[in-house]
Tab-separated table of C-alpha atoms and ligand atoms in Angstrom:
chain	number	residue	atom	x	y	z
A	1	MET	CA	-78.673	-21.177	38.621
A	2	LEU	CA	-76.302	-18.302	40.479
A	3	GLN	CA	-73.357	-19.811	42.693
A	4	LEU	CA	-74.054	-19.586	46.110
A	5	PRO	CA	-71.472	-19.859	48.686
A	6	ASP	CA	-70.519	-23.266	49.818
A	7	SER	CA	-71.577	-24.711	52.933
A	8	PRO	CA	-69.641	-25.417	55.365
A	9	PRO	CA	-67.361	-22.717	53.303
A	10	ARG	CA	-64.267	-24.191	52.948
A	11	MET	CA	-60.245	-22.999	52.109
A	12	LYS	CA	-59.672	-22.394	48.298
A	13	THR	CA	-57.704	-20.930	45.624
A	14	LEU	CA	-59.572	-17.362	44.272
A	15	VAL	CA	-59.300	-16.624	40.710
A	16	SER	CA	-57.023	-13.106	40.516
A	17	VAL	CA	-58.634	-9.479	40.488
A	18	ASP	CA	-59.368	-9.390	37.162
A	19	GLU	CA	-60.504	-12.804	36.504
A	20	SER	CA	-63.018	-11.765	39.185
A	21	TYR	CA	-64.273	-8.580	37.582
A	22	LYS	CA	-64.782	-11.072	34.523
A	23	LEU	CA	-66.990	-12.925	36.084
A	24	CYS	CA	-68.946	-10.459	37.889
A	25	ARG	CA	-69.010	-8.437	33.970
A	26	HIS	CA	-70.597	-11.801	32.675
A	27	LEU	CA	-72.896	-12.302	35.357
A	28	THR	CA	-74.113	-8.748	34.943
A	29	ALA	CA	-74.373	-9.195	30.879
A	30	LYS	CA	-76.605	-12.399	31.730
A	31	TYR	CA	-79.040	-11.175	34.013
A	32	ALA	CA	-79.292	-7.308	33.391
A	33	LYS	CA	-79.414	-6.067	30.047
A	34	THR	CA	-80.308	-2.838	30.556
A	35	PHE	CA	-78.374	-1.818	33.644
A	36	TYR	CA	-75.179	-3.724	31.334
A	37	LEU	CA	-76.004	-1.301	28.530
A	38	GLY	CA	-75.958	1.537	30.600
A	39	THR	CA	-72.085	0.297	32.028
A	40	LEU	CA	-70.702	-0.031	28.846
A	41	LEU	CA	-70.900	4.289	29.086
A	42	MET	CA	-68.954	4.250	31.514
A	43	SER	CA	-64.993	4.776	32.568
A	44	PRO	CA	-63.576	0.958	32.870
A	45	ALA	CA	-62.786	1.724	36.806
A	46	LYS	CA	-66.698	3.028	37.112
A	47	ARG	CA	-67.766	-0.013	35.279
A	48	GLN	CA	-66.320	-2.794	36.492
A	49	ALA	CA	-67.198	-1.610	40.329
A	50	ILE	CA	-70.674	-1.739	39.271
A	51	TRP	CA	-70.128	-4.936	37.661
A	52	ALA	CA	-69.136	-6.418	40.904
A	53	ILE	CA	-71.883	-4.445	43.056
A	54	TYR	CA	-74.599	-5.812	40.669
A	55	ALA	CA	-72.812	-9.329	40.985
A	56	TRP	CA	-73.389	-9.227	44.735
A	57	CYS	CA	-76.798	-7.418	44.757
A	58	ARG	CA	-77.945	-10.614	42.243
A	59	ARG	CA	-76.709	-13.076	44.194
A	60	THR	CA	-78.268	-11.608	47.282
A	61	ASP	CA	-81.685	-11.511	45.837
A	62	GLU	CA	-81.095	-15.424	44.257
A	63	LEU	CA	-80.865	-16.069	47.811
A	64	VAL	CA	-85.073	-14.850	48.155
A	65	ASP	CA	-85.994	-15.092	44.854
A	66	GLY	CA	-84.161	-17.747	42.903
A	67	PRO	CA	-84.124	-21.389	42.545
A	68	ALA	CA	-82.306	-22.138	46.085
A	69	SER	CA	-84.669	-20.016	47.517
A	70	ALA	CA	-86.811	-22.598	49.370
A	71	ILE	CA	-84.037	-23.627	51.444
A	72	THR	CA	-83.427	-20.309	52.486
A	73	THR	CA	-84.590	-19.583	55.821
A	74	PRO	CA	-83.120	-15.651	58.421
A	75	GLU	CA	-79.784	-18.180	59.477
A	76	THR	CA	-78.802	-18.218	55.408
A	77	LEU	CA	-79.125	-14.237	55.339
A	78	ASP	CA	-76.952	-14.127	58.869
A	79	LEU	CA	-74.193	-16.395	57.433
A	80	TRP	CA	-74.050	-13.829	54.068
A	81	GLU	CA	-74.362	-11.023	56.510
A	82	GLN	CA	-71.457	-12.373	57.622
A	83	HIS	CA	-69.870	-12.707	54.479
A	84	LEU	CA	-70.387	-9.573	53.565
A	85	GLU	CA	-68.208	-8.287	56.918
A	86	ALA	CA	-65.827	-10.393	56.011
A	87	MET	CA	-65.730	-8.572	52.477
A	88	PHE	CA	-65.119	-5.312	54.588
A	89	ALA	CA	-62.434	-6.523	56.219
A	90	GLY	CA	-60.538	-6.973	53.319
A	91	HIS	CA	-61.282	-10.783	52.809
A	92	PRO	CA	-62.839	-12.576	50.206
A	93	LYS	CA	-64.609	-16.181	50.386
A	94	GLU	CA	-65.676	-17.004	46.865
A	95	ASN	CA	-64.275	-15.941	43.638
A	96	TYR	CA	-66.860	-13.290	43.022
A	97	ASP	CA	-65.775	-11.633	46.136
A	98	VAL	CA	-62.628	-10.977	44.798
A	99	ALA	CA	-63.647	-7.817	42.550
A	100	LEU	CA	-66.308	-6.853	45.085
A	101	VAL	CA	-63.180	-6.377	47.713
A	102	ASP	CA	-61.251	-4.479	45.351
A	103	ALA	CA	-63.799	-2.250	44.663
A	104	ILE	CA	-64.688	-1.328	47.819
A	105	GLN	CA	-61.277	-0.480	48.939
A	106	ARG	CA	-60.819	1.649	45.468
A	107	PHE	CA	-64.177	3.738	45.785
A	108	ASN	CA	-64.361	3.405	49.904
A	109	LEU	CA	-67.545	2.099	49.751
A	110	ASP	CA	-69.964	2.035	53.193
A	111	ILE	CA	-70.802	-0.950	54.065
A	112	GLN	CA	-74.073	0.392	55.838
A	113	PRO	CA	-76.332	-0.148	51.899
A	114	PHE	CA	-75.014	-3.340	51.829
A	115	ARG	CA	-76.488	-4.148	55.291
A	116	ASP	CA	-80.099	-2.627	54.140
A	117	MET	CA	-80.205	-5.003	51.428
A	118	ILE	CA	-80.095	-7.726	53.273
A	119	ALA	CA	-82.695	-6.456	55.658
A	120	GLY	CA	-85.052	-5.832	52.358
A	121	GLN	CA	-84.438	-9.210	51.117
A	122	ARG	CA	-85.271	-10.490	54.807
A	123	MET	CA	-88.494	-8.594	54.582
A	124	ASP	CA	-89.318	-11.287	51.386
A	125	LEU	CA	-89.202	-14.181	53.414
A	126	HIS	CA	-91.586	-13.295	55.513
A	127	ARG	CA	-94.175	-10.610	54.019
A	128	SER	CA	-96.303	-11.167	50.775
A	129	ARG	CA	-98.432	-8.009	51.347
A	130	TYR	CA	-97.800	-5.023	52.288
A	131	GLN	CA	-100.811	-2.718	53.585
A	132	THR	CA	-99.400	0.897	52.731
A	133	PHE	CA	-97.196	2.553	50.232
A	134	GLU	CA	-95.332	3.792	53.513
A	135	GLU	CA	-94.829	-0.070	53.804
A	136	LEU	CA	-93.879	-0.454	50.537
A	137	TYR	CA	-91.560	2.359	50.234
A	138	LEU	CA	-89.641	0.756	53.140
A	139	TYR	CA	-88.611	-2.426	51.245
A	140	CYS	CA	-88.248	-0.430	47.930
A	141	TYR	CA	-85.730	1.521	49.776
A	142	ARG	CA	-83.704	-1.291	51.468
A	143	VAL	CA	-83.714	-3.821	47.928
A	144	ALA	CA	-83.339	-0.811	45.188
A	145	GLY	CA	-82.812	2.762	47.106
A	146	THR	CA	-79.807	1.009	48.557
A	147	VAL	CA	-78.318	0.485	44.953
A	148	GLY	CA	-78.756	4.278	44.616
A	149	LEU	CA	-76.263	5.069	47.400
A	150	MET	CA	-73.827	1.847	46.276
A	151	SER	CA	-73.831	3.208	42.820
A	152	THR	CA	-73.183	6.667	43.667
A	153	ALA	CA	-70.147	6.198	45.973
A	154	VAL	CA	-68.301	4.637	42.321
A	155	MET	CA	-70.705	7.395	40.089
A	156	GLU	CA	-68.492	9.741	42.028
A	157	VAL	CA	-70.451	13.470	43.106
A	158	ASP	CA	-69.093	16.443	41.235
A	159	ASN	CA	-70.882	19.837	40.528
A	160	THR	CA	-68.145	21.968	40.514
A	161	ALA	CA	-68.439	22.012	36.214
A	162	ASN	CA	-72.109	23.296	37.108
A	163	THR	CA	-71.149	26.495	39.588
A	164	ALA	CA	-70.169	29.444	38.893
A	165	PRO	CA	-66.394	30.280	39.276
A	166	TRP	CA	-67.158	32.419	42.713
A	167	HIS	CA	-68.985	30.047	43.893
A	168	GLN	CA	-66.615	26.986	43.990
A	169	SER	CA	-65.583	27.285	47.700
A	170	LYS	CA	-69.386	26.013	48.682
A	171	PRO	CA	-69.835	22.595	49.450
A	172	LEU	CA	-70.187	19.450	47.021
A	173	TYR	CA	-74.188	18.491	47.173
A	174	ILE	CA	-74.422	15.161	47.740
A	175	PRO	CA	-77.226	13.771	45.911
A	176	THR	CA	-78.282	11.253	48.071
A	177	GLN	CA	-82.456	11.301	48.106
A	178	GLU	CA	-82.299	11.393	44.086
A	179	ALA	CA	-80.172	8.440	43.999
A	180	ILE	CA	-82.895	6.629	46.859
A	181	ALA	CA	-85.164	7.988	44.367
A	182	LEU	CA	-83.521	6.580	41.223
A	183	GLY	CA	-83.872	2.934	43.272
A	184	ILE	CA	-87.259	3.332	44.150
A	185	ALA	CA	-88.573	4.427	40.662
A	186	ASN	CA	-87.014	1.521	39.263
A	187	GLN	CA	-87.946	-1.028	42.068
A	188	LEU	CA	-91.800	0.496	41.364
A	189	THR	CA	-91.847	-0.125	38.027
A	190	ASN	CA	-90.442	-4.160	38.498
A	191	ILE	CA	-93.047	-4.685	40.493
A	192	LEU	CA	-95.378	-2.844	37.828
A	193	ARG	CA	-93.746	-5.308	35.333
A	194	ASP	CA	-93.494	-8.674	37.071
A	195	VAL	CA	-97.088	-8.434	38.597
A	196	GLY	CA	-98.330	-11.416	36.956
A	197	GLU	CA	-95.048	-13.954	37.292
A	198	ASP	CA	-95.426	-12.100	41.342
A	199	ALA	CA	-99.243	-13.021	41.606
A	200	ARG	CA	-97.825	-16.693	40.878
A	201	ARG	CA	-96.496	-16.887	43.439
A	202	GLY	CA	-98.937	-15.561	45.796
A	203	ARG	CA	-97.412	-12.090	46.015
A	204	ILE	CA	-98.426	-8.888	45.742
A	205	TYR	CA	-96.328	-5.834	46.456
A	206	ILE	CA	-98.757	-2.859	45.358
A	207	PRO	CA	-99.877	-1.678	48.073
A	208	LEU	CA	-103.558	-3.391	49.229
A	209	GLU	CA	-104.545	0.401	50.519
A	210	ASP	CA	-104.499	0.864	46.865
A	211	LEU	CA	-106.068	-2.081	45.650
A	212	ALA	CA	-109.391	-1.128	47.940
A	213	ARG	CA	-109.000	2.456	46.818
A	214	PHE	CA	-110.089	1.298	43.365
A	215	ASN	CA	-112.688	-1.108	44.872
A	216	TYR	CA	-110.244	-3.768	43.070
A	217	THR	CA	-110.184	-6.821	45.378
A	218	GLU	CA	-107.253	-9.815	46.261
A	219	GLN	CA	-109.286	-12.101	44.739
A	220	ASP	CA	-109.544	-10.044	41.371
A	221	PHE	CA	-105.730	-9.636	41.062
A	222	CYS	CA	-105.144	-13.398	42.123
A	223	ASN	CA	-107.762	-14.038	38.956
A	224	GLY	CA	-105.766	-11.174	36.788
A	225	VAL	CA	-108.625	-8.798	36.010
A	226	VAL	CA	-108.041	-6.422	33.453
A	227	ASP	CA	-110.675	-4.024	33.719
A	228	GLU	CA	-111.051	-0.205	34.213
A	229	ARG	CA	-111.036	-0.329	37.800
A	230	TRP	CA	-107.494	-2.296	37.590
A	231	ARG	CA	-106.536	0.028	34.400
A	232	SER	CA	-107.025	2.937	36.930
A	233	LEU	CA	-104.898	1.724	39.077
A	234	MET	CA	-102.141	1.091	37.171
A	235	ARG	CA	-102.842	4.654	35.863
A	236	PHE	CA	-101.779	5.833	39.367
A	237	GLN	CA	-98.712	3.607	40.608
A	238	ILE	CA	-97.576	4.426	37.087
A	239	GLU	CA	-97.816	7.752	38.001
A	240	ARG	CA	-95.800	7.409	41.318
A	241	ALA	CA	-93.473	5.757	39.771
A	242	ARG	CA	-93.184	8.586	37.150
A	243	GLN	CA	-92.714	11.128	39.883
A	244	PHE	CA	-90.047	9.284	41.028
A	245	TYR	CA	-87.874	9.284	37.836
A	246	THR	CA	-88.494	13.215	38.250
A	247	GLU	CA	-86.716	13.825	41.451
A	248	ALA	CA	-83.699	11.355	40.539
A	249	GLU	CA	-83.035	13.124	37.070
A	250	LYS	CA	-82.800	16.540	39.507
A	251	GLY	CA	-79.733	14.638	40.745
A	252	ILE	CA	-77.782	13.689	37.797
A	253	THR	CA	-76.042	16.973	37.126
A	254	HIS	CA	-74.310	17.192	40.629
A	255	LEU	CA	-72.413	13.590	39.583
A	256	ALA	CA	-69.305	13.203	37.838
A	257	PRO	CA	-69.885	14.319	34.473
A	258	ASP	CA	-68.625	10.847	32.937
A	259	ALA	CA	-71.424	9.184	35.494
A	260	ARG	CA	-74.358	11.349	33.714
A	261	TRP	CA	-75.351	9.752	30.534
A	262	PRO	CA	-74.746	6.001	32.033
A	263	VAL	CA	-77.199	7.132	34.617
A	264	TRP	CA	-79.557	9.063	31.984
A	265	ALA	CA	-79.750	5.958	30.132
A	266	ALA	CA	-80.298	3.490	32.679
A	267	SER	CA	-83.071	5.969	33.917
A	268	MET	CA	-84.558	6.529	30.927
A	269	LEU	CA	-84.479	2.840	29.489
A	270	TYR	CA	-85.734	1.316	32.756
A	271	GLY	CA	-88.829	4.084	32.689
A	272	GLN	CA	-89.585	3.089	29.005
A	273	ILE	CA	-91.117	0.209	30.592
A	274	LEU	CA	-93.749	2.095	32.121
A	275	ASP	CA	-94.339	3.350	28.218
A	276	VAL	CA	-94.687	-0.466	27.229
A	277	ILE	CA	-96.998	-1.148	30.083
A	278	GLU	CA	-99.321	1.512	29.121
A	279	ARG	CA	-98.906	0.538	25.646
A	280	ASN	CA	-99.870	-3.136	26.730
A	281	ASP	CA	-103.233	-1.426	27.972
A	282	TYR	CA	-102.188	-2.429	31.624
A	283	ASP	CA	-102.567	-6.583	31.224
A	284	VAL	CA	-99.161	-6.763	33.362
A	285	PHE	CA	-100.396	-10.447	33.913
A	286	SER	CA	-100.603	-12.390	30.715
A	287	GLN	CA	-97.689	-10.487	28.955
A	288	ARG	CA	-94.418	-8.972	30.292
A	289	ALA	CA	-93.549	-5.742	29.070
A	290	TYR	CA	-90.445	-6.059	26.785
A	291	VAL	CA	-88.557	-3.062	25.584
A	292	PRO	CA	-86.701	-4.241	22.193
A	293	GLN	CA	-82.863	-3.750	22.104
A	294	TRP	CA	-83.280	-1.536	18.744
A	295	LYS	CA	-85.269	0.881	21.188
A	296	LYS	CA	-82.813	0.800	23.754
A	297	LEU	CA	-80.109	1.634	21.541
A	298	ARG	CA	-82.082	4.908	19.813
A	299	THR	CA	-82.623	6.079	23.518
A	300	LEU	CA	-78.482	6.363	23.810
A	301	PRO	CA	-78.264	9.417	21.841
A	302	ILE	CA	-81.394	11.027	22.990
A	303	ALA	CA	-79.528	10.507	27.058
A	304	TRP	CA	-76.299	11.634	25.610
A	305	MET	CA	-77.534	14.727	24.877
A	306	ARG	CA	-79.500	15.018	28.089
A	307	SER	CA	-76.388	14.434	29.946
A	308	GLN	CA	-74.943	17.896	28.143
A	309	VAL	CA	-77.792	19.851	28.651
A	310	LEU	CA	-79.396	19.151	31.416
B	1	LIG	C1	-76.174	1.768	35.091
B	1	LIG	C2	-76.198	1.643	36.601
B	1	LIG	C3	-75.670	2.402	37.639
B	1	LIG	C4	-76.634	0.681	37.070
B	1	LIG	C5	-76.189	0.178	38.507
B	1	LIG	C6	-77.063	-1.364	38.552
B	1	LIG	C7	-76.912	-2.559	39.581
B	1	LIG	C8	-75.547	-2.487	40.902
B	1	LIG	C9	-78.013	-3.178	39.768
B	1	LIG	C10	-77.892	-4.039	41.118
B	1	LIG	C11	-78.994	-4.582	40.998
B	1	LIG	C12	-79.947	-5.762	41.610
B	1	LIG	C13	-79.964	-7.469	41.268
B	1	LIG	C14	-80.482	-5.421	42.957
B	1	LIG	C15	-81.493	-6.446	43.800
B	1	LIG	C16	-82.599	-6.361	44.395
B	1	LIG	C17	-83.152	-5.852	42.805
B	1	LIG	C18	-83.681	-7.223	41.836
B	1	LIG	C19	-83.477	-4.686	42.266
B	1	LIG	C20	-83.919	-4.185	41.012
B	1	LIG	C21	-83.704	-4.075	39.892
B	1	LIG	C22	-83.884	-4.432	38.904
B	1	LIG	O1	-83.303	-5.342	38.023
B	1	LIG	P1	-83.976	-6.738	37.220
B	1	LIG	O2	-85.099	-6.132	35.983
B	1	LIG	O3	-82.748	-7.415	36.208
B	1	LIG	O4	-84.787	-7.386	38.548
B	1	LIG	P2	-85.484	-8.335	37.883
B	1	LIG	O5	-84.801	-9.543	39.288
B	1	LIG	O6	-84.615	-9.304	36.232
B	1	LIG	O7	-86.667	-8.612	38.219
B	1	LIG	C23	-84.060	-3.476	40.789
B	1	LIG	C24	-85.250	-2.561	40.157
B	1	LIG	C25	-83.193	-1.973	41.535
B	1	LIG	C26	-82.409	-1.586	40.186
B	1	LIG	C27	-81.722	-0.035	41.160
B	1	LIG	C28	-80.809	0.647	40.313
B	1	LIG	C29	-80.247	0.427	39.034
B	1	LIG	C30	-80.596	1.944	41.364
B	1	LIG	C31	-80.294	2.841	40.364
B	1	LIG	C32	-79.818	4.699	40.854
B	1	LIG	C33	-78.408	4.869	40.536
B	1	LIG	C34	-77.685	4.375	39.850
B	1	LIG	C35	-78.379	6.065	41.509
B	1	LIG	C36	-77.959	7.516	40.709
B	1	LIG	C37	-78.190	8.754	41.163
B	1	LIG	C38	-78.373	10.021	40.425
B	1	LIG	C39	-77.860	11.177	42.200
B	1	LIG	C40	-79.815	9.750	40.087
B	2	ATP	N1	-91.057	-10.328	25.293
B	2	ATP	C1	-89.639	-10.773	25.712
B	2	ATP	N2	-89.466	-11.413	24.422
B	2	ATP	C2	-88.016	-11.735	24.046
B	2	ATP	N3	-87.324	-11.961	24.783
B	2	ATP	C3	-87.637	-11.624	26.315
B	2	ATP	C4	-89.266	-11.027	26.563
B	2	ATP	N4	-89.158	-10.673	27.619
B	2	ATP	C5	-87.743	-10.574	28.278
B	2	ATP	N5	-86.805	-11.623	27.802
B	2	ATP	C6	-85.896	-12.143	27.501
B	2	ATP	O1	-85.703	-12.581	28.560
B	2	ATP	C7	-84.595	-12.511	29.940
B	2	ATP	C8	-84.994	-11.574	30.951
B	2	ATP	O2	-85.849	-11.295	30.811
B	2	ATP	P1	-85.876	-9.187	31.804
B	2	ATP	O3	-86.756	-8.836	30.737
B	2	ATP	O4	-85.602	-9.496	32.836
B	2	ATP	O5	-84.509	-8.830	30.877
B	2	ATP	P2	-82.896	-8.221	31.321
B	2	ATP	O6	-81.391	-9.041	30.941
B	2	ATP	O7	-83.091	-8.671	33.245
B	2	ATP	O8	-83.618	-6.294	31.031
B	2	ATP	P3	-83.972	-5.849	32.327
B	2	ATP	O9	-82.171	-5.328	33.170
B	2	ATP	O10	-84.416	-5.131	31.110
B	2	ATP	O11	-84.854	-6.158	33.591
B	2	ATP	C9	-83.777	-11.017	29.272
B	2	ATP	O12	-82.787	-11.962	28.370
B	2	ATP	C10	-84.935	-10.814	27.934
B	2	ATP	O13	-84.056	-10.946	26.899
B	3	MN	MN1	-83.923	-8.683	34.741
């Protein structure tokens, strides 16, 4: 189980910045094989900052999704938000915070996406159904689009390499929508992969309006019915997620050159989960779509080529 803040908070000696980055690195490597692989392709300063952000996101997610989630209340999240404000004011309270405070200062991170993510986790406290895609989109923006914004600040924007010399004075294009789109694409993928796990916890993230469109009921969902109605519904969801990947990938060329390969890799690797769902004939209730490590490694040179030419 992850280490969450002690309650009540007490003064303690914290680890050094280097030690704290190590803790964040271990957490990322343990919980997110795909993203960790992506970070290994980054420059050392960028990858460290992403580990620190990952550790904070994971710990935030854990408050509503992990083993201790039964005791999480809106007040727990209020305290977590105060804890966040303290980090942005330069005051780490926990060993994991030391690295994030360093990253906030080095990359001049904005607090708003972090606050928005906490708002997303609040939604998980009191919602287990989404009526429309618009409602689900807001949830996805908050828990994952925000990660795109945080990551872009670290990855840095630079499209001068793609700009003709006589256009060099043009203002930089900031690929905000594309960064959010990659978060949304990842989150939609995550929702489709985890359908079975979520159903067992009484949660349905797929919009109910989509279930109705395919004449598939909540009861069918809870019983894990895989038939032609379900397969058509899943094809529709997969197609929607892929549109977000396509939108996101158009933004990668506006990132700093050293960030393009890792982001292409992360996008392609996470997108492959959708291919596996198709190969499993859309049964996400009894099997978990899983991309083997050798397939992930095989993707890296292709991602590299795309980062050079697209
Ligand atoms: C390589 C790279 C840039 C990685 C970013 C890593 C990072 C900081 C990840 C944080 C992830 C996290 C813990 C978020 C908390 C909420 C949550 C759980 C979201 C889901 C992640 C999936 O994680 P996992 O598969 O481990 O989920 P389980 O809990 O195991 O079910 C999400 C699906 C969100 C992930 C979203 C992103 C990584 C955003 C990607 C966008 C960019 C990097 C922007 C790129 C810029 C442009 C212009 C395209
Ligand atoms: N079908 C499977 N076969 C073997 N191991 C699996 C399988 N599914 C999941 N795992 C393991 O369970 C753990 C959690 O699965 P998960 O797919 O979330 O991996 P992860 O490390 O979070 O990577 P990702 O970033 O792709 O989500 C991982 O350590 C993964 O190796
Ligand atoms: Mn995972």
